Amino acid sequence: MAAGLKTIIALSFVLAIGFLLVILSSALWHNYLPLLVVATYVVAPLPNWVCGRCANPDDFMENAGSAIVDFGRFVTGFLVVMGIALPALLAHCALIQYPAMAMSIVGGLLIYGTIISFTMFFQEEQEF
């Protein structure tokens, strides 16, 4: 599936809204702890990418490297859940306000969804 210019513009717009929500969740309440969510969602796809490269999919035995791929998926899942749970924990401990928590979670999910969408749309197809 080829990604066109409209796809790039739409994904960039959603990414900008996600960053805006996270930045506003920090700036409106003068507390910059919700910015940690951006770090978790930016780092979240990296374990899948690194472990996918380590699995060596060009090998004749495709199932030989599945443990490392599963570990990458586990770490990615942990980081995504941490991106949701961290603002909830900070709000529960009264370090941030509850509206800041909601804005941070929604903005973080938009950021992560955009990153995943970019990788899906611009993934090179493998020919056998």
Tab-separated table of C-alpha atoms in Angstrom:
chain	number	residue	atom	x	y	z
A	1	MET	CA	0.000	0.000	0.000
A	2	ALA	CA	1.584	3.228	-1.117
A	3	ALA	CA	1.344	6.226	1.152
A	4	GLY	CA	0.450	9.444	-0.573
A	5	LEU	CA	0.827	13.051	0.315
A	6	LYS	CA	-2.595	13.150	1.997
A	7	THR	CA	-1.552	10.307	4.301
A	8	ILE	CA	1.606	12.129	5.321
A	9	ILE	CA	-0.308	15.350	5.984
A	10	ALA	CA	-3.008	13.569	8.005
A	11	LEU	CA	-0.504	11.651	10.135
A	12	SER	CA	1.536	14.816	10.724
A	13	PHE	CA	-1.612	16.641	11.822
A	14	VAL	CA	-2.523	13.879	14.297
A	15	LEU	CA	1.056	13.827	15.616
A	16	ALA	CA	0.957	17.605	16.113
A	17	ILE	CA	-2.333	17.317	18.030
A	18	GLY	CA	-0.807	14.617	20.242
A	19	PHE	CA	2.236	16.732	21.045
A	20	LEU	CA	-0.005	19.759	21.629
A	21	LEU	CA	-2.112	17.845	24.149
A	22	VAL	CA	0.922	16.600	26.059
A	23	ILE	CA	2.587	20.014	26.072
A	24	LEU	CA	-0.646	21.697	27.172
A	25	SER	CA	-1.124	19.130	29.926
A	26	SER	CA	2.230	20.265	31.255
A	27	ALA	CA	2.039	23.987	30.599
A	28	LEU	CA	-1.534	24.721	31.736
A	29	TRP	CA	-0.919	23.362	35.230
A	30	HIS	CA	2.755	24.482	35.504
A	31	ASN	CA	3.936	20.936	36.115
A	32	TYR	CA	6.231	19.310	33.608
A	33	LEU	CA	5.998	15.705	34.784
A	34	PRO	CA	3.492	14.707	32.040
A	35	LEU	CA	6.250	15.259	29.468
A	36	LEU	CA	7.664	11.899	30.560
A	37	VAL	CA	4.877	10.303	28.507
A	38	VAL	CA	6.462	11.606	25.302
A	39	ALA	CA	9.702	9.832	26.162
A	40	THR	CA	7.969	6.513	26.760
A	41	TYR	CA	5.968	6.650	23.532
A	42	VAL	CA	8.962	7.711	21.447
A	43	VAL	CA	11.102	4.908	22.906
A	44	ALA	CA	8.304	2.283	22.733
A	45	PRO	CA	8.785	1.183	19.078
A	46	LEU	CA	12.556	0.795	19.457
A	47	PRO	CA	12.561	-2.682	21.097
A	48	ASN	CA	10.451	-4.082	18.226
A	49	TRP	CA	12.805	-2.562	15.680
A	50	VAL	CA	16.008	-3.707	17.411
A	51	CYS	CA	14.752	-7.202	18.183
A	52	GLY	CA	13.325	-7.545	14.693
A	53	ARG	CA	16.759	-6.787	13.254
A	54	CYS	CA	18.435	-9.225	15.651
A	55	ALA	CA	16.083	-12.062	14.645
A	56	ASN	CA	17.558	-12.078	11.094
A	57	PRO	CA	14.453	-12.761	8.992
A	58	ASP	CA	16.618	-13.628	5.958
A	59	ASP	CA	17.585	-16.919	7.552
A	60	PHE	CA	16.237	-20.220	6.235
A	61	MET	CA	14.754	-21.138	9.622
A	62	GLU	CA	12.184	-18.476	10.390
A	63	ASN	CA	11.214	-19.765	13.837
A	64	ALA	CA	14.766	-19.824	15.189
A	65	GLY	CA	14.744	-16.198	16.380
A	66	SER	CA	11.224	-15.946	17.759
A	67	ALA	CA	12.315	-15.554	21.405
A	68	ILE	CA	14.081	-12.273	20.743
A	69	VAL	CA	11.102	-10.978	18.755
A	70	ASP	CA	8.769	-11.941	21.602
A	71	PHE	CA	11.035	-10.140	24.062
A	72	GLY	CA	10.908	-7.019	21.891
A	73	ARG	CA	7.117	-7.164	21.818
A	74	PHE	CA	7.040	-7.613	25.595
A	75	VAL	CA	9.232	-4.559	26.210
A	76	THR	CA	7.187	-2.515	23.732
A	77	GLY	CA	3.976	-3.532	25.467
A	78	PHE	CA	5.492	-2.623	28.819
A	79	LEU	CA	6.441	0.840	27.568
A	80	VAL	CA	2.987	1.462	26.072
A	81	VAL	CA	1.282	0.426	29.321
A	82	MET	CA	3.765	2.576	31.250
A	83	GLY	CA	2.814	5.541	29.044
A	84	ILE	CA	-0.775	5.107	30.189
A	85	ALA	CA	-0.081	4.135	33.785
A	86	LEU	CA	2.512	6.823	34.549
A	87	PRO	CA	0.115	9.787	34.290
A	88	ALA	CA	-2.489	7.815	36.249
A	89	LEU	CA	0.075	7.137	38.980
A	90	LEU	CA	1.191	10.765	39.041
A	91	ALA	CA	-2.434	11.924	39.307
A	92	HIS	CA	-3.164	9.406	42.066
A	93	CYS	CA	-0.160	10.692	44.028
A	94	ALA	CA	-1.432	14.273	43.489
A	95	LEU	CA	1.703	15.267	41.580
A	96	ILE	CA	-0.398	16.304	38.563
A	97	GLN	CA	-4.062	17.241	38.129
A	98	TYR	CA	-6.632	14.791	36.720
A	99	PRO	CA	-7.347	16.879	33.582
A	100	ALA	CA	-3.603	16.920	32.930
A	101	MET	CA	-3.629	13.133	33.283
A	102	ALA	CA	-6.418	12.779	30.718
A	103	MET	CA	-4.755	15.149	28.255
A	104	SER	CA	-1.428	13.395	28.690
A	105	ILE	CA	-2.879	9.922	28.111
A	106	VAL	CA	-4.879	10.955	25.032
A	107	GLY	CA	-1.944	12.891	23.593
A	108	GLY	CA	0.443	10.000	24.243
A	109	LEU	CA	-1.868	7.515	22.562
A	110	LEU	CA	-2.138	9.817	19.546
A	111	ILE	CA	1.658	10.060	19.378
A	112	TYR	CA	2.159	6.295	19.625
A	113	GLY	CA	-0.631	5.589	17.140
A	114	THR	CA	0.947	7.990	14.669
A	115	ILE	CA	4.358	6.358	15.043
A	116	ILE	CA	2.852	2.921	14.411
A	117	SER	CA	0.870	4.251	11.440
A	118	PHE	CA	3.995	5.798	9.908
A	119	THR	CA	5.831	2.482	10.184
A	120	MET	CA	2.871	0.601	8.655
A	121	PHE	CA	2.449	2.961	5.711
A	122	PHE	CA	6.139	3.266	4.881
A	123	GLN	CA	7.163	-0.354	5.431
A	124	GLU	CA	9.040	-1.886	2.510
A	125	GLU	CA	7.431	-4.997	1.085
A	126	GLN	CA	9.627	-8.062	1.003
A	127	GLU	CA	9.839	-10.016	-2.222
A	128	PHE	CA	10.662	-13.692	-2.173
